[in-house]
Coordinates of C-alpha atoms and ligand atoms in Angstrom, one line a residue:
M5 CA 0.0 0.0 0.0
T6 CA 2.7 2.5 0.9
D7 CA 4.4 1.6 -2.4
D8 CA 1.3 2.7 -4.2
I9 CA 1.3 6.0 -2.4
L10 CA 5.0 6.5 -3.2
T11 CA 4.1 5.8 -6.9
R12 CA 1.5 8.5 -6.7
L13 CA 4.1 10.8 -5.1
R14 CA 6.5 10.2 -8.0
A15 CA 3.7 10.8 -10.5
L16 CA 2.9 14.1 -8.8
Q17 CA 6.6 15.1 -8.9
A18 CA 6.9 14.3 -12.6
G19 CA 5.0 17.6 -13.2
D20 CA 7.7 19.7 -11.4
L21 CA 10.8 21.3 -12.8
P22 CA 13.8 19.1 -12.6
V23 CA 16.2 19.9 -9.8
H24 CA 19.1 18.1 -11.4
G25 CA 20.5 18.2 -14.9
G26 CA 21.6 21.9 -15.0
R27 CA 18.7 23.0 -17.1
T28 CA 16.6 24.7 -14.4
L29 CA 18.3 28.2 -14.2
A30 CA 16.4 29.6 -11.2
Y31 CA 15.2 28.2 -7.9
V32 CA 17.7 25.3 -7.8
Y33 CA 21.4 25.0 -7.7
D34 CA 23.0 21.8 -9.0
S35 CA 26.5 20.7 -8.4
G36 CA 26.1 18.0 -11.1
L37 CA 27.7 15.5 -8.6
P38 CA 25.2 12.6 -8.0
E39 CA 27.3 11.4 -5.0
I40 CA 26.9 14.8 -3.3
D41 CA 23.2 14.8 -3.8
R42 CA 23.0 11.2 -2.5
V43 CA 24.8 12.0 0.8
G44 CA 22.8 15.2 1.2
R45 CA 19.5 13.3 0.8
E46 CA 20.6 10.6 3.2
A47 CA 21.5 13.1 5.9
V48 CA 18.2 14.9 5.5
A49 CA 16.4 11.6 5.8
A50 CA 18.4 10.4 8.8
Y51 CA 17.7 13.7 10.7
A52 CA 14.2 14.4 9.5
G53 CA 12.7 13.6 12.9
T54 CA 15.2 15.5 15.1
N55 CA 14.3 18.8 16.6
G56 CA 16.6 21.8 16.6
L57 CA 14.4 23.5 19.3
D58 CA 16.8 22.3 22.0
P59 CA 20.5 21.9 21.2
T60 CA 21.1 20.1 24.5
A61 CA 18.7 17.4 23.5
F62 CA 20.3 17.0 20.1
P63 CA 23.9 18.1 20.6
S64 CA 24.9 16.8 17.2
L65 CA 22.8 19.6 15.7
L66 CA 24.7 22.2 17.7
A67 CA 28.0 20.7 16.7
M68 CA 27.1 20.7 13.0
E69 CA 25.9 24.3 13.2
N70 CA 29.1 25.4 14.8
D71 CA 31.1 23.6 12.1
L72 CA 29.1 25.2 9.3
V73 CA 29.5 28.7 10.8
G74 CA 33.2 28.1 11.2
F75 CA 33.5 27.2 7.5
A76 CA 31.6 30.3 6.5
C77 CA 33.8 32.5 8.8
D78 CA 36.9 31.3 7.0
L79 CA 35.2 31.9 3.7
L80 CA 34.0 35.4 4.5
D81 CA 37.2 36.8 6.2
A82 CA 35.5 37.0 9.5
P83 CA 37.4 38.1 12.6
D84 CA 37.9 35.8 15.5
T85 CA 35.0 37.5 17.3
A86 CA 32.4 36.5 14.6
V87 CA 29.4 34.3 15.4
G88 CA 26.7 32.9 13.2
T89 CA 23.3 31.1 13.2
V90 CA 21.9 28.6 10.7
T91 CA 18.4 29.7 9.5
S92 CA 15.9 28.1 7.2
G93 CA 16.8 30.1 4.1
G94 CA 17.8 33.5 2.7
T95 CA 14.6 35.2 3.6
E96 CA 14.8 34.2 7.3
S97 CA 18.4 35.4 7.4
C98 CA 17.4 38.8 6.0
L99 CA 14.4 39.0 8.3
L100 CA 16.6 38.3 11.3
A101 CA 19.2 40.8 10.2
V102 CA 16.5 43.5 10.2
Q103 CA 14.9 42.3 13.4
T104 CA 18.2 42.3 15.2
A105 CA 19.1 45.8 14.0
R106 CA 15.7 47.1 15.0
D107 CA 15.9 45.5 18.5
A108 CA 19.4 46.8 19.1
R109 CA 17.9 50.3 19.0
P110 CA 14.9 50.3 21.2
D111 CA 15.4 54.1 21.6
I112 CA 14.4 54.7 18.0
E113 CA 10.6 55.0 17.8
R114 CA 10.1 54.7 14.1
P115 CA 13.1 52.8 12.7
T116 CA 14.1 52.8 9.1
I117 CA 16.4 50.6 6.9
V118 CA 18.1 52.2 3.9
V119 CA 18.2 49.9 0.9
A120 CA 18.7 50.2 -2.9
D121 CA 15.8 49.6 -5.2
T122 CA 17.5 46.3 -6.2
V123 CA 17.6 44.9 -2.7
H124 CA 15.9 41.5 -2.4
A125 CA 12.2 41.6 -1.6
A126 CA 13.0 39.8 1.7
F127 CA 14.0 43.2 3.1
H128 CA 10.6 44.6 2.2
K129 CA 9.0 41.6 3.9
A130 CA 11.1 42.3 7.0
A131 CA 10.0 45.9 7.0
H132 CA 6.4 44.8 6.7
Y133 CA 6.7 42.2 9.4
F134 CA 8.7 44.2 11.9
G135 CA 7.1 47.6 11.5
V136 CA 10.2 49.2 10.1
E137 CA 10.2 51.6 7.2
A138 CA 12.3 50.8 4.1
V139 CA 13.8 53.9 2.6
V140 CA 14.4 52.9 -1.0
V141 CA 17.1 54.6 -3.0
P142 CA 17.2 54.3 -6.8
T143 CA 20.3 52.6 -8.3
G144 CA 22.3 54.1 -11.1
P145 CA 22.5 53.0 -14.7
D146 CA 24.8 50.2 -13.8
H147 CA 22.2 48.8 -11.4
R148 CA 24.6 49.1 -8.4
A149 CA 23.6 50.9 -5.2
D150 CA 24.3 54.6 -5.2
A151 CA 26.4 54.8 -2.1
I152 CA 26.3 58.6 -1.9
A153 CA 22.5 58.8 -2.2
M154 CA 22.1 55.9 0.3
L155 CA 24.3 57.5 2.9
A156 CA 22.5 60.8 2.4
A157 CA 19.3 58.9 3.3
V158 CA 20.7 57.7 6.6
D159 CA 19.4 59.7 9.5
E160 CA 18.8 59.4 13.2
R161 CA 16.0 56.8 12.6
T162 CA 18.2 54.5 10.5
V163 CA 19.0 51.1 12.1
L164 CA 20.5 49.3 9.1
V165 CA 22.1 50.0 5.7
V166 CA 21.9 47.1 3.3
G167 CA 24.0 46.2 0.3
S168 CA 23.9 43.1 -2.0
A169 CA 26.7 40.9 -3.1
P170 CA 25.3 40.4 -5.7
S171 CA 21.8 41.6 -6.3
Y172 CA 19.4 38.9 -7.6
A173 CA 17.9 40.8 -10.5
H174 CA 21.1 42.1 -12.1
G175 CA 23.9 40.0 -10.6
V176 CA 26.1 42.9 -9.7
V177 CA 27.9 43.7 -6.4
D178 CA 27.0 46.9 -4.7
P179 CA 29.8 49.3 -3.5
I180 CA 30.1 47.7 -0.1
T181 CA 33.3 49.5 1.0
A182 CA 31.7 52.9 0.6
L183 CA 28.3 51.8 2.1
A184 CA 29.9 50.1 5.1
A185 CA 32.4 53.0 5.8
G186 CA 29.6 55.5 5.6
A187 CA 27.3 53.5 7.8
A188 CA 30.0 52.9 10.4
A189 CA 30.9 56.7 10.4
R190 CA 27.2 57.3 11.3
G191 CA 27.1 54.5 14.0
V192 CA 24.7 52.4 11.9
R193 CA 24.9 48.7 11.2
C194 CA 25.6 47.5 7.6
H195 CA 24.3 44.2 6.4
V196 CA 25.6 42.5 3.2
D197 CA 23.1 40.3 1.6
A198 CA 25.3 37.7 0.0
C199 CA 22.5 35.0 0.1
I200 CA 23.1 34.1 -3.5
G201 CA 26.8 35.1 -3.9
G202 CA 28.4 34.5 -0.6
W203 CA 29.5 30.9 -1.2
V204 CA 30.8 31.4 -4.7
L205 CA 32.3 34.9 -4.8
P206 CA 35.3 34.1 -2.5
Y207 CA 36.2 31.3 -4.9
A208 CA 35.8 33.6 -7.9
A209 CA 38.4 35.9 -6.2
R210 CA 40.7 32.9 -5.6
L211 CA 40.3 32.1 -9.3
G212 CA 41.7 35.5 -10.1
R213 CA 38.4 37.1 -11.1
D214 CA 37.7 40.7 -10.4
V215 CA 35.5 40.8 -7.4
P216 CA 34.7 44.0 -5.6
P217 CA 35.4 43.8 -1.8
W218 CA 32.3 42.8 0.2
T219 CA 33.2 40.4 3.1
F220 CA 34.0 41.1 6.7
A221 CA 37.4 42.3 5.4
V222 CA 35.5 45.5 4.7
E223 CA 35.5 47.7 7.7
G224 CA 32.0 48.5 8.9
V225 CA 30.3 45.4 7.6
T226 CA 28.4 44.2 10.7
S227 CA 26.5 41.2 9.3
I228 CA 26.4 38.9 6.3
S229 CA 23.7 36.5 5.1
V230 CA 24.8 33.6 2.9
D231 CA 22.7 30.6 1.8
T232 CA 24.0 27.1 1.9
H233 CA 21.0 25.9 -0.1
K234 CA 22.2 28.0 -3.0
Y235 CA 25.9 27.8 -4.1
A236 CA 27.0 25.5 -1.3
Y237 CA 24.8 23.0 -3.2
A238 CA 23.1 21.8 0.0
P239 CA 19.6 20.4 0.1
K240 CA 16.9 23.1 0.5
G241 CA 16.3 24.6 3.9
T242 CA 19.5 26.3 5.2
S243 CA 21.2 29.7 5.2
L244 CA 23.6 31.4 7.5
L245 CA 23.5 34.8 9.3
L246 CA 26.8 35.9 10.5
H247 CA 27.5 38.8 12.9
R248 CA 30.9 40.4 13.5
T249 CA 30.6 40.0 17.3
P250 CA 28.3 38.2 19.7
A251 CA 27.1 41.6 21.0
L252 CA 25.8 42.5 17.5
R253 CA 23.9 39.2 17.3
R254 CA 22.5 39.2 20.8
P255 CA 19.1 40.9 20.0
A256 CA 18.4 38.0 17.6
F257 CA 17.8 35.6 20.5
F258 CA 14.3 35.1 21.9
A259 CA 13.7 33.7 25.3
F260 CA 10.4 33.4 27.1
A261 CA 10.0 31.9 30.5
D262 CA 6.7 33.5 31.7
W263 CA 4.4 30.6 31.0
P264 CA 4.0 27.1 32.5
G265 CA 5.7 25.2 29.7
Y266 CA 9.3 24.8 28.8
T267 CA 11.4 27.9 28.6
M268 CA 11.4 28.9 25.0
L269 CA 14.9 29.8 23.8
N270 CA 15.4 30.4 20.1
S271 CA 18.1 31.8 17.8
T272 CA 15.8 31.8 14.8
M273 CA 12.2 32.6 13.9
Q274 CA 11.3 28.9 13.9
S275 CA 11.1 27.1 17.2
T276 CA 10.6 23.4 16.5
K277 CA 12.6 22.8 13.4
S278 CA 13.8 19.6 11.6
G279 CA 17.5 18.9 11.9
G280 CA 17.3 17.4 8.4
P281 CA 18.3 20.5 6.4
L282 CA 21.2 21.3 8.8
A283 CA 22.5 17.7 8.6
G284 CA 22.2 17.8 4.8
A285 CA 24.1 21.0 4.6
W286 CA 26.8 19.8 7.0
V287 CA 27.3 16.5 5.0
V288 CA 27.5 18.4 1.7
V289 CA 29.9 21.1 2.9
E290 CA 32.2 18.5 4.7
S291 CA 32.1 16.3 1.5
L292 CA 33.0 19.1 -1.0
G293 CA 35.3 21.0 1.3
D294 CA 37.3 24.0 0.1
E295 CA 38.9 22.3 -2.9
G296 CA 35.6 20.9 -4.0
Y297 CA 34.0 24.3 -4.0
L298 CA 36.9 25.9 -5.8
E299 CA 36.5 23.3 -8.6
L300 CA 32.8 23.8 -8.8
A301 CA 33.3 27.6 -9.0
R302 CA 35.8 27.1 -11.8
T303 CA 33.3 25.1 -13.8
T304 CA 30.5 27.6 -13.1
F305 CA 32.5 30.7 -14.1
E306 CA 33.7 29.0 -17.3
A307 CA 30.0 28.4 -18.1
V308 CA 29.2 32.0 -17.2
D309 CA 31.9 33.3 -19.5
R310 CA 30.8 31.1 -22.4
I311 CA 27.2 32.1 -22.0
V312 CA 28.0 35.8 -22.0
A313 CA 30.2 35.4 -25.1
G314 CA 27.6 33.1 -26.8
V315 CA 24.7 35.5 -26.2
G316 CA 26.7 38.2 -28.0
A317 CA 26.3 36.2 -31.2
I318 CA 22.5 36.0 -30.8
G319 CA 21.4 39.2 -32.5
P320 CA 18.3 40.3 -30.6
L321 CA 19.8 39.3 -27.2
R322 CA 22.2 41.2 -25.0
V323 CA 23.6 40.8 -21.5
L324 CA 22.2 43.6 -19.4
D325 CA 25.2 44.1 -17.1
P326 CA 28.5 42.3 -17.2
P327 CA 28.0 39.7 -14.3
D328 CA 30.1 40.1 -11.2
S329 CA 29.0 36.6 -10.1
T330 CA 27.1 33.6 -11.5
L331 CA 23.9 35.4 -12.4
V332 CA 23.3 36.4 -16.0
T333 CA 20.6 38.8 -16.9
L334 CA 19.5 39.1 -20.5
A335 CA 17.4 41.7 -22.4
T336 CA 16.1 41.8 -25.9
D337 CA 16.2 44.5 -28.6
G338 CA 12.4 44.5 -28.8
T339 CA 12.0 42.3 -31.8
C340 CA 10.9 39.6 -29.4
D341 CA 9.9 39.6 -25.8
V342 CA 11.4 37.7 -22.9
F343 CA 8.0 36.2 -21.9
T344 CA 7.7 34.3 -25.2
L345 CA 11.4 33.4 -24.9
T346 CA 10.7 31.8 -21.5
D347 CA 7.9 29.7 -23.0
E348 CA 10.1 28.7 -26.0
M349 CA 12.9 27.7 -23.7
L350 CA 10.6 25.6 -21.6
T351 CA 9.5 23.7 -24.7
R352 CA 13.2 23.0 -25.3
G353 CA 13.7 21.7 -21.8
W354 CA 15.2 24.8 -20.2
F355 CA 13.7 26.9 -17.4
V356 CA 14.8 30.5 -17.4
Q357 CA 13.1 33.1 -15.2
P358 CA 11.3 36.1 -16.6
Q359 CA 11.7 39.4 -14.6
M360 CA 9.2 42.2 -15.1
S361 CA 10.1 45.7 -16.3
Y362 CA 11.0 48.0 -13.4
A363 CA 12.1 51.6 -13.0
G364 CA 13.0 52.1 -16.7
T365 CA 14.7 48.7 -17.1
P366 CA 13.0 46.5 -19.6
P367 CA 11.8 43.0 -18.8
T368 CA 14.7 40.6 -18.6
L369 CA 15.6 36.9 -18.3
H370 CA 17.3 35.7 -15.2
L371 CA 19.8 32.8 -15.4
S372 CA 21.3 31.4 -12.1
V373 CA 24.2 29.4 -13.6
S374 CA 25.4 26.5 -11.5
A375 CA 28.1 24.0 -12.0
A376 CA 25.9 21.3 -13.6
T377 CA 25.1 23.7 -16.5
G378 CA 28.8 23.7 -17.4
A379 CA 28.4 20.5 -19.3
H380 CA 25.5 21.8 -21.4
V381 CA 26.5 25.4 -22.4
D382 CA 26.5 24.7 -26.1
E383 CA 23.1 23.1 -25.8
L384 CA 21.9 26.1 -23.8
L385 CA 23.1 28.6 -26.4
G386 CA 21.6 26.5 -29.2
A387 CA 18.2 26.5 -27.3
L388 CA 18.5 30.2 -26.8
A389 CA 19.2 30.9 -30.5
A390 CA 16.3 28.7 -31.6
A391 CA 14.0 30.2 -28.9
V392 CA 14.9 33.7 -30.2
D393 CA 14.1 32.7 -33.8
A394 CA 10.7 31.4 -32.7
A395 CA 10.0 34.4 -30.6
V396 CA 11.0 36.9 -33.3
A397 CA 8.8 35.0 -35.8
A398 CA 5.9 35.2 -33.3
G399 CA 6.5 38.9 -32.6
P400 CA 6.4 40.5 -29.2
E401 CA 3.4 39.5 -27.0
A402 CA 0.8 42.3 -27.2
V403 CA -1.7 43.1 -24.5
D404 CA -5.1 44.0 -25.7
A405 CA -5.8 47.8 -25.3
D406 CA -9.2 47.0 -23.6
V407 CA -7.4 44.8 -21.1
V408 CA -4.8 47.5 -20.4
A409 CA -7.6 49.9 -19.8
F410 CA -9.4 47.4 -17.5
I411 CA -6.3 47.0 -15.4
E412 CA -5.6 50.7 -15.3
A413 CA -9.1 51.3 -14.0
L414 CA -8.7 48.9 -11.1
D415 CA -7.6 50.0 -7.6
P416 CA -4.9 47.6 -6.3
A417 CA -5.8 48.4 -2.7
A418 CA -9.3 47.3 -3.2
L419 CA -9.1 44.5 -5.8
S420 CA -12.1 42.3 -5.3
D421 CA -12.8 38.7 -6.4
T422 CA -15.2 40.2 -8.9
D423 CA -12.6 42.5 -10.3
F424 CA -10.2 39.5 -10.6
D425 CA -12.8 37.3 -12.3
G426 CA -13.6 40.2 -14.6
L427 CA -10.0 40.5 -15.6
L428 CA -9.6 36.8 -16.2
A429 CA -12.7 36.9 -18.4
A430 CA -11.5 40.0 -20.3
S431 CA -8.1 38.6 -20.9
G432 CA -9.3 35.1 -21.8
L433 CA -6.0 33.8 -20.5
V434 CA -6.8 31.8 -17.5
G435 CA -9.9 29.5 -17.5
A436 CA -11.5 27.3 -14.9
D437 CA -11.0 23.6 -14.5
A438 CA -13.7 21.0 -13.9
T439 CA -13.8 21.8 -10.1
G440 CA -13.9 25.6 -10.6
G441 CA -10.2 26.0 -9.8
L442 CA -7.9 28.0 -12.1
A443 CA -6.7 26.2 -15.2
L444 CA -3.3 27.7 -16.1
P445 CA -2.5 28.1 -19.8
E446 CA 0.2 26.0 -21.3
R447 CA 2.1 29.1 -22.3
M448 CA 2.6 31.9 -19.7
A449 CA 3.7 34.7 -22.1
G450 CA 0.2 36.2 -22.2
V451 CA -0.1 36.2 -18.4
N452 CA 3.4 37.6 -17.9
A453 CA 2.9 40.3 -20.5
L454 CA -0.4 41.3 -18.8
L455 CA 1.4 41.6 -15.4
D456 CA 4.1 43.6 -17.0
V457 CA 1.8 46.4 -18.1
A458 CA 0.4 46.6 -14.5
S459 CA 2.1 48.7 -11.8
P460 CA 4.1 46.9 -9.1
R461 CA 1.2 47.4 -6.6
M462 CA -1.3 46.0 -9.2
R463 CA 1.0 43.0 -9.9
E464 CA 1.1 42.3 -6.2
A465 CA -2.7 42.5 -5.9
L466 CA -3.3 40.3 -8.9
L467 CA -0.8 37.7 -7.8
V468 CA -2.2 37.6 -4.3
A469 CA -5.7 37.1 -5.8
F470 CA -4.2 34.4 -8.0
L471 CA -2.4 32.5 -5.2
D472 CA -5.5 32.7 -3.0
R473 CA -7.5 31.0 -5.8
L474 CA -4.8 28.4 -6.4
A475 CA -4.5 27.4 -2.7
R476 CA -7.8 25.7 -2.0
P477 CA -8.2 22.4 -0.2
V478 CA -8.9 19.1 -2.0
R479 CA -11.8 17.5 -0.1
R480 CA -12.5 13.8 -0.2
Ligands
PLP525 C1 20.2 38.3 -2.8 C2 19.2 37.4 -2.2 N1 18.7 37.6 -1.0 C3 17.8 36.9 -0.4 C4 17.2 35.8 -1.1 C5 16.1 35.0 -0.4 O1 16.5 33.7 -0.3 P1 15.4 32.5 -0.1 O2 14.7 32.4 -1.4 O3 16.3 31.4 0.3 O4 14.5 32.9 1.0 C6 17.6 35.5 -2.4 C7 17.0 34.5 -3.2 O5 17.3 34.3 -4.3 C8 18.6 36.3 -3.0 O6 19.1 36.1 -4.2

């Protein structure tokens, strides 16, 4: 009987994007080493039932956490005073960095964080959750944070300045030296969000690539987030948040003894948490080690360079910014659109991620390149060239003028289910399935093009309505 259910599980999974094979260029990071995946999976399974709530009950979890943080300290030029915590992912690390900075300054009544407009959405989520105002500063034409403008935005309410190494959308490293020095001079913490670059940029530097300074070697950097479930190639569910000193980290801890149950003592937002992801990360990091990561970085950066060079030969495509790390962002010349390209790539077995137009930057394609893609670069470039031909032949996706008018007339703050249904009907893009749920179209270009004409606030409202509709229970 359980075998039948596992067969059903595998059938369900068959509809998902592949996590191995190097052809899924967002969401997953693939070392291309089956043995590494195997030991990671086994460790997750072996620790699935353990509970990280109490490190004295499961001392092996504490030992693995301290090992992982130690490895990261070496990688990130941390001083001997540095400490760190394993969290559930990049967003939790960013949330905790903001919460810690806020709670370190109880004297500030209406705290703010100063961020670039390219900062990861996790910081806006943190601002939303923790009642902190995000002061957003536009980036310059190179999509890097404008350090002068950001520091000018720092005032007596600021609890944190954030830079990215690199930013997700454009793959470029912010001027951390200037940001951190300016923040320190004003007595403000400076967090470097290296969730996606932190485990690979140090190896890029060791390979002789030009990497702007961003680690704890930079004076004034007070905390860094780095995700093991990205370029450490660990199973999903871990990230690290490092602080320069224990005193800087202290407000992250939460203890509560004023109730009749166990005294709650947490270093993260979760309380009960599986030890599986931590064990998976520990096994993968111990197995690959420094030399393993250096080799994986070498493979990955060779792939990045070949992709950048190859894209130059595909007429309508261009690389938006020369990548500082492993993220490649592509734009078109307008003869085709990235949303059609995304669909065309998917039919050829490649997942690339569309990014909407924003602040004068056109819609783009995001490629997170990982080591496993290295063996398939020619195939990727061939697929891109063929997808571009097909997309040019189809012409850019147009949104009906009536639909644009419909969207413009809607108020995102008051979008009702009726409005949402009206838009679905007017666009003719998303139908209903037999049970009344949403039936997604095979091709998403029309939906993405429609979202692209909407304002960011309207996109959010539409997507929330969409998710609400998708997430409905299956009753028996
Ligand atoms: C720069 C950066 N920060 C934060 C995050 C959030 O990480 P997660 O998706 O693990 O929560 C990401 C995810 O890609 C990222 O690229």
